């Protein structure tokens, strides 16, 4: 009877966690305008590819944009096509779905490793995580990339640890090829490099067989290189020189380096308070890693990318998002082992803290996010309303436009200097300018369509002006 009650309780907790995670990732997904420049970049690129009917060449604000491979944009095009329109909801939906699948995958794998309790805790540790929950609700590349890398690892682990058929290895390489089409060769650091390190340390023949799967590598390389080859034939092979310099060399050895331990701080913040558990019986934690090869593989998936990315000059917390499922699994394994032995208040604390944290994140995104972050999107809805009155007219901006402005203007926005404005005054167009209006443009003050106040931050305002015949 006690066993049946325990199963009933676990089943109900699992159901409540599933509902909470779905609400966390999807509630109000499209209710907040794009908060970051990167979000707007992805949305603008999807929009311009959609309008051009081109799936090969991404454009952003009317200019060729090849800094990132197009797989995320293709997914965005599918999402907007299925939903019938481009919006915050349709562009963010792939990230929310990817995060949900990651939580399902980590639950199933954790349950297989150490029981349903471990799987459930791993899913909670992942969802109740600052960066993971954030990117689950953002139209950025990182969450979909995390799904592809984690999926590739899950398929590889099935082949290595469960004596799976060769199809699991091929599936892993298919997902790896898709990851190459999402972020480029750097994804090898999250998938191939940890498996290689594990194979060398443990001398695992199945891991070596996976790494030596010739057909698998052919599949991954054909998939991953297909877009690069197609673009090279279309635009010339020299098109990549500036991208290699800007996106690879500068990030490895550029200016403004953060401290080497910056990523440790990111991880500590995102996984707080769960990571503190490693200081409770640390010897048992280390014994777990030494005694179970799956745990050793998880440690390789955590440490190797962390060490490599820590050597790069440019550091962003989101770069390590693909290792978060492995970190969550390791913490869940140790947490579960301690929970089984704990008694009294210590057991109550271990059993309830994860779910309290999950509830806290849910409350934040449902009730608080829009109010706390309102200063980051202030005025964008005003821009959209004013710009919609003349959707076909060309748009200009005095100074380089914020890419969020480009999205909510609904068209490319060309940057002009104050001196260059005189050359377009006679054309029927719209001009965006931040206040105060420069003295050279005071003659346009009477051509105001509307004022945007605030604009992206408190105390900043802007004007949308009409040009051409409408301004006479």
XYZ file of C-alpha atoms in Angstrom:
472
model
C 0.000 0.000 0.000
C 2.831 2.361 0.898
C 4.555 1.555 -2.403
C 1.350 2.280 -4.345
C 0.955 5.618 -2.525
C 4.563 6.523 -3.318
C 4.023 5.774 -6.995
C 0.783 7.776 -6.956
C 2.557 10.743 -5.366
C 5.462 10.591 -7.814
C 3.076 10.362 -10.761
C 1.148 13.413 -9.595
C 4.294 15.435 -8.918
C 5.537 14.530 -12.390
C 2.281 15.725 -13.903
C 2.410 19.014 -11.983
C 6.029 19.570 -13.028
C 5.121 18.908 -16.660
C 2.298 21.467 -16.500
C 4.584 24.004 -14.792
C 7.304 23.556 -17.423
C 4.840 23.978 -20.293
C 3.474 27.159 -18.696
C 7.005 28.402 -18.015
C 8.051 28.047 -21.641
C 4.815 29.010 -23.424
C 2.736 31.351 -21.237
C 2.715 34.846 -22.768
C 5.395 33.819 -25.252
C 4.387 36.468 -27.751
C 3.068 39.100 -25.359
C 6.397 40.896 -24.850
C 8.118 42.620 -27.817
C 11.604 41.492 -28.763
C 13.852 42.300 -25.821
C 17.318 41.971 -27.289
C 19.172 42.920 -30.432
C 19.872 39.240 -31.174
C 16.188 38.352 -30.976
C 15.344 41.061 -33.490
C 18.199 39.959 -35.772
C 16.709 36.485 -36.062
C 13.197 37.841 -36.629
C 14.286 40.391 -39.254
C 16.280 37.746 -41.113
C 13.333 35.325 -41.120
C 11.059 38.091 -42.371
C 13.352 39.145 -45.215
C 13.985 35.546 -46.300
C 10.228 34.983 -46.245
C 9.503 38.097 -48.284
C 12.234 37.279 -50.813
C 11.196 33.632 -51.049
C 14.863 32.683 -50.661
C 16.008 29.881 -48.395
C 19.659 30.075 -49.444
C 20.815 33.625 -48.735
C 19.850 35.250 -45.414
C 19.422 39.017 -45.447
C 19.207 41.405 -42.511
C 18.044 44.973 -43.049
C 18.526 44.556 -46.769
C 22.134 43.353 -46.542
C 23.542 39.866 -47.000
C 23.976 38.269 -43.570
C 26.132 35.153 -43.533
C 27.537 35.332 -40.002
C 25.291 32.456 -38.921
C 24.244 29.356 -40.892
C 20.543 29.279 -41.802
C 19.072 26.228 -40.058
C 17.437 28.290 -37.305
C 16.035 30.638 -39.948
C 14.641 27.684 -41.881
C 12.885 26.478 -38.742
C 11.545 30.001 -38.248
C 10.252 30.023 -41.815
C 8.449 26.724 -41.206
C 6.976 28.045 -37.957
C 5.712 31.278 -39.532
C 4.399 29.321 -42.523
C 2.428 26.912 -40.339
C 1.034 29.708 -38.154
C 0.353 31.918 -41.157
C 2.080 35.081 -39.939
C 5.340 36.473 -38.605
C 5.144 37.550 -34.968
C 6.962 37.305 -31.655
C 5.009 34.100 -31.002
C 5.838 32.398 -34.292
C 9.562 33.218 -34.146
C 9.937 32.266 -30.484
C 7.913 29.060 -30.796
C 10.846 26.892 -32.058
C 12.885 27.798 -28.968
C 10.026 26.937 -26.607
C 9.435 23.626 -28.368
C 13.165 22.840 -28.343
C 13.369 23.515 -24.595
C 10.353 21.282 -23.976
C 11.880 18.414 -25.954
C 15.155 18.858 -24.030
C 13.269 18.505 -20.738
C 11.478 15.398 -22.000
C 14.770 13.903 -23.189
C 16.585 14.614 -19.941
C 13.684 13.157 -17.939
C 13.692 9.939 -19.947
C 17.477 9.562 -19.889
C 17.742 10.438 -16.194
C 14.985 7.942 -15.379
C 16.869 5.247 -17.238
C 20.111 6.102 -15.442
C 18.891 6.294 -11.851
C 15.120 6.079 -11.655
C 12.165 8.397 -12.158
C 13.164 10.654 -9.258
C 16.521 11.426 -10.890
C 14.890 12.083 -14.247
C 12.330 14.413 -12.711
C 14.957 16.357 -10.765
C 17.140 16.684 -13.867
C 14.212 18.171 -15.788
C 13.475 20.591 -12.942
C 17.143 21.623 -12.613
C 17.170 22.360 -16.325
C 13.895 24.274 -16.464
C 14.416 26.225 -13.211
C 17.636 27.642 -14.614
C 18.232 31.316 -15.339
C 19.717 30.972 -18.823
C 17.751 27.919 -19.944
C 14.340 29.359 -19.058
C 15.343 32.690 -20.619
C 16.430 31.261 -23.965
C 13.415 28.950 -24.028
C 11.381 32.148 -24.414
C 13.638 33.983 -26.868
C 13.985 33.824 -30.651
C 17.692 33.053 -30.507
C 19.806 30.272 -31.944
C 21.135 28.840 -28.692
C 18.117 26.858 -27.516
C 17.561 25.077 -30.811
C 21.307 24.411 -30.969
C 21.136 22.939 -27.464
C 18.407 20.540 -28.587
C 20.436 19.379 -31.586
C 23.647 18.875 -29.575
C 21.848 17.156 -26.701
C 19.933 14.986 -29.146
C 23.178 14.003 -30.878
C 24.657 13.057 -27.501
C 21.580 11.077 -26.445
C 21.691 9.063 -29.669
C 25.435 8.503 -29.247
C 24.955 7.404 -25.620
C 22.290 4.941 -26.723
C 24.791 3.453 -29.137
C 27.734 3.475 -26.688
C 26.147 2.491 -23.358
C 23.048 0.545 -24.407
C 24.715 -1.421 -27.196
C 22.334 0.216 -29.621
C 22.237 -0.529 -33.304
C 24.236 1.453 -35.839
C 21.110 3.474 -36.581
C 21.620 5.347 -33.291
C 25.087 6.369 -34.389
C 23.751 7.569 -37.748
C 20.965 9.499 -36.038
C 23.569 11.189 -33.852
C 25.521 12.261 -36.928
C 22.376 13.539 -38.647
C 21.702 15.768 -35.647
C 25.354 16.792 -35.578
C 25.077 17.804 -39.245
C 22.014 19.908 -38.412
C 23.969 21.501 -35.553
C 26.724 22.366 -38.039
C 24.051 24.103 -40.119
C 22.930 26.011 -37.022
C 26.165 27.302 -35.484
C 29.040 26.000 -37.570
C 32.051 23.811 -36.640
C 32.073 25.021 -33.024
C 29.334 22.466 -32.268
C 32.008 19.744 -32.413
C 33.187 21.034 -29.028
C 29.847 20.109 -27.473
C 29.396 16.696 -29.108
C 32.455 15.085 -30.692
C 35.210 16.409 -28.414
C 33.636 15.101 -25.138
C 33.035 11.670 -26.667
C 36.643 11.614 -27.888
C 37.907 12.556 -24.413
C 35.759 9.823 -22.856
C 36.985 7.230 -25.365
C 40.620 8.073 -24.618
C 40.177 8.071 -20.828
C 38.063 4.920 -20.522
C 39.368 3.112 -23.616
C 35.765 2.326 -24.537
C 35.536 0.306 -27.743
C 31.947 1.362 -28.460
C 32.864 5.039 -28.161
C 35.777 4.458 -30.540
C 33.451 2.674 -32.951
C 31.115 5.662 -32.857
C 33.970 8.066 -33.587
C 35.157 5.857 -36.446
C 31.733 5.593 -38.102
C 32.765 6.635 -41.606
C 29.269 6.811 -43.034
C 28.159 8.818 -40.033
C 30.880 11.402 -40.660
C 29.971 11.567 -44.337
C 26.336 12.240 -43.405
C 27.301 14.968 -40.909
C 29.792 16.658 -43.220
C 27.507 16.576 -46.259
C 24.652 18.051 -44.238
C 26.831 20.551 -42.413
C 28.750 21.794 -45.447
C 25.912 21.831 -47.981
C 24.856 25.425 -47.352
C 28.445 26.706 -47.256
C 29.196 25.079 -50.596
C 25.989 26.384 -52.173
C 26.684 29.942 -50.968
C 30.301 29.727 -52.143
C 29.215 28.776 -55.659
C 26.663 31.585 -55.609
C 28.773 34.370 -54.065
C 32.370 33.231 -54.509
C 34.688 31.519 -52.043
C 36.139 34.824 -50.824
C 32.836 35.712 -49.182
C 33.928 33.919 -45.991
C 37.165 35.840 -45.298
C 35.606 38.664 -43.279
C 33.287 36.267 -41.432
C 36.191 34.044 -40.350
C 38.065 37.103 -39.100
C 35.119 38.627 -37.256
C 33.257 35.597 -35.908
C 36.099 33.194 -35.188
C 39.499 34.872 -34.862
C 38.267 37.911 -32.907
C 36.269 35.771 -30.485
C 39.278 33.587 -29.772
C 41.874 36.346 -29.575
C 40.152 39.708 -29.595
C 40.002 42.701 -27.258
C 38.258 43.124 -23.932
C 38.869 39.677 -22.467
C 36.886 38.669 -19.383
C 38.482 36.752 -16.543
C 39.166 33.079 -17.230
C 36.673 32.095 -14.506
C 33.778 34.085 -16.025
C 31.988 30.942 -17.185
C 32.166 29.479 -13.689
C 30.275 32.526 -12.453
C 27.684 32.119 -15.221
C 27.176 28.467 -14.295
C 26.991 29.237 -10.577
C 24.330 31.874 -11.176
C 22.234 29.799 -13.556
C 22.281 26.607 -11.480
C 21.892 28.274 -8.080
C 21.186 26.807 -5.577
C 21.410 23.324 -7.055
C 25.173 23.317 -7.613
C 25.778 23.692 -3.858
C 24.894 20.005 -3.528
C 28.354 19.029 -4.820
C 29.810 20.278 -1.502
C 27.639 17.817 0.398
C 29.564 14.568 0.577
C 31.868 15.479 -2.341
C 33.641 12.130 -2.059
C 30.378 10.346 -2.803
C 29.945 12.612 -5.834
C 33.417 11.755 -7.084
C 32.845 8.045 -6.371
C 29.657 8.210 -8.468
C 31.604 9.619 -11.418
C 34.352 7.003 -11.078
C 31.978 4.078 -10.690
C 29.579 4.851 -13.545
C 30.840 5.385 -17.049
C 27.734 7.346 -18.002
C 28.605 9.840 -15.258
C 32.156 10.014 -16.579
C 30.809 10.840 -20.018
C 28.598 13.540 -18.513
C 31.600 15.056 -16.765
C 33.510 15.137 -20.076
C 30.524 16.866 -21.697
C 30.631 19.510 -18.968
C 34.329 20.127 -18.426
C 35.861 19.982 -21.908
C 33.704 22.728 -23.484
C 34.042 24.766 -20.286
C 37.842 24.610 -20.426
C 38.042 25.413 -24.141
C 35.568 28.308 -24.067
C 37.286 29.740 -20.984
C 40.377 30.292 -23.144
C 38.431 32.386 -25.655
C 38.608 36.159 -25.345
C 34.917 36.814 -25.963
C 32.721 35.183 -23.351
C 28.934 34.986 -23.234
C 26.984 32.745 -20.886
C 24.816 31.477 -23.741
C 27.829 29.855 -25.420
C 27.736 27.110 -22.785
C 23.993 26.458 -22.966
C 24.483 23.128 -24.839
C 26.291 21.668 -21.796
C 23.451 22.533 -19.405
C 21.579 19.212 -19.844
C 24.749 17.304 -18.881
C 25.282 19.543 -15.835
C 21.652 19.074 -14.773
C 21.957 15.285 -15.086
C 25.125 15.149 -12.982
C 23.594 17.289 -10.248
C 20.394 15.226 -10.305
C 22.282 11.958 -9.898
C 24.043 13.221 -6.768
C 20.934 14.969 -5.410
C 18.898 11.760 -5.791
C 21.528 9.676 -4.017
C 21.554 12.087 -1.062
C 17.758 12.321 -0.995
C 17.421 8.563 -0.641
C 19.605 8.613 2.484
C 18.380 11.897 3.989
C 16.051 12.160 6.990
C 14.080 14.824 8.784
C 14.345 18.469 7.754
C 17.264 17.746 5.463
C 15.115 15.365 3.452
C 12.222 17.847 3.360
C 14.579 20.537 2.065
C 16.037 18.317 -0.643
C 12.560 17.196 -1.688
C 10.983 20.652 -1.912
C 13.634 23.219 -2.938
C 13.714 22.192 -6.640
C 9.944 22.595 -7.002
C 9.940 25.904 -5.123
C 12.568 27.209 -7.540
C 10.517 26.042 -10.525
C 7.443 27.799 -9.125
C 9.499 30.961 -8.621
C 10.583 31.049 -12.269
C 7.004 30.441 -13.371
C 5.730 33.353 -11.265
C 8.429 35.638 -12.684
C 7.640 34.966 -16.339
C 3.864 34.975 -15.888
C 3.486 38.055 -13.679
C 6.718 40.037 -13.423
C 8.850 39.871 -16.591
C 6.823 42.323 -18.674
C 6.863 44.952 -15.926
C 10.499 44.610 -14.912
C 11.828 44.651 -18.484
C 9.420 47.213 -19.934
C 12.279 49.725 -20.323
C 13.950 47.406 -22.839
C 11.097 47.492 -25.317
C 9.512 50.840 -24.508
C 8.159 52.522 -27.626
C 8.495 49.587 -30.011
C 4.754 49.011 -30.185
C 4.320 52.740 -30.864
C 6.794 52.434 -33.732
C 4.852 49.510 -35.195
C 1.546 51.401 -34.978
C 2.927 54.544 -36.638
C 4.852 52.650 -39.337
C 1.829 50.536 -40.293
C 0.041 53.588 -41.713
C 2.348 53.654 -44.776
C 3.765 50.126 -45.096
C 5.125 50.580 -48.629
C 7.151 53.749 -48.117
C 10.921 53.606 -47.747
C 12.316 54.149 -44.255
C 15.423 56.038 -43.159
C 17.110 56.593 -39.828
C 19.488 59.314 -38.704
C 22.345 57.177 -37.475
C 22.601 53.397 -37.427
C 19.160 51.955 -36.613
C 18.678 49.545 -33.753
C 17.689 46.247 -35.341
C 14.575 46.179 -33.135
C 13.515 49.391 -34.848
C 13.993 47.648 -38.216
C 11.675 44.837 -37.188
C 8.899 47.043 -35.859
C 9.134 49.430 -38.819
C 8.200 46.390 -40.905
C 10.796 47.078 -43.638
C 14.539 47.707 -44.072
C 15.713 50.995 -42.574
C 18.586 52.772 -44.299
C 21.048 54.693 -42.121
C 21.765 58.330 -43.039
C 23.909 61.104 -41.625
C 22.287 64.445 -40.903
C 23.931 65.858 -44.048
C 22.551 63.029 -46.190
C 18.953 63.697 -45.143
C 18.736 66.699 -47.505
C 19.200 64.348 -50.444
C 16.037 62.356 -49.620
C 13.732 65.132 -48.382
C 11.811 65.171 -51.666
C 11.117 61.417 -51.702
C 7.974 59.959 -50.175
C 9.464 58.191 -47.173
C 9.614 57.991 -43.409
C 12.504 59.320 -41.306
C 13.272 58.100 -37.790
C 15.366 60.399 -35.616
C 16.101 60.409 -31.905
C 15.341 63.566 -29.976
C 16.414 66.302 -29.731
C 15.929 67.066 -33.419
C 19.267 68.278 -34.869
C 19.308 71.999 -35.802
C 19.846 71.100 -39.461
C 16.515 69.235 -39.471
C 14.359 71.771 -37.647
C 12.492 72.483 -40.900
C 11.050 68.957 -40.607
C 9.583 69.548 -37.142
C 6.162 70.229 -38.645
C 6.274 66.892 -40.486
C 5.995 64.830 -37.324
C 3.887 61.688 -37.628
C 4.306 60.821 -34.000
C 6.596 60.813 -30.983
C 7.950 57.621 -29.452
C 8.406 58.102 -25.731
C 10.099 56.291 -24.149
C 12.333 54.718 -26.792
C 14.159 51.604 -25.517
C 15.152 53.225 -22.219
C 13.693 55.763 -19.775
C 14.443 59.368 -20.666
C 15.043 58.672 -24.354
C 12.521 59.650 -27.027
C 12.381 59.730 -30.818
C 10.351 61.124 -33.695
C 8.944 59.548 -36.820
C 8.782 62.152 -39.600
C 7.244 62.195 -43.050
C 9.224 63.221 -46.099
C 8.298 64.181 -49.661
C 4.894 65.415 -50.722
C 3.344 64.544 -47.360
C 5.600 67.117 -45.708
C 4.707 70.132 -47.839
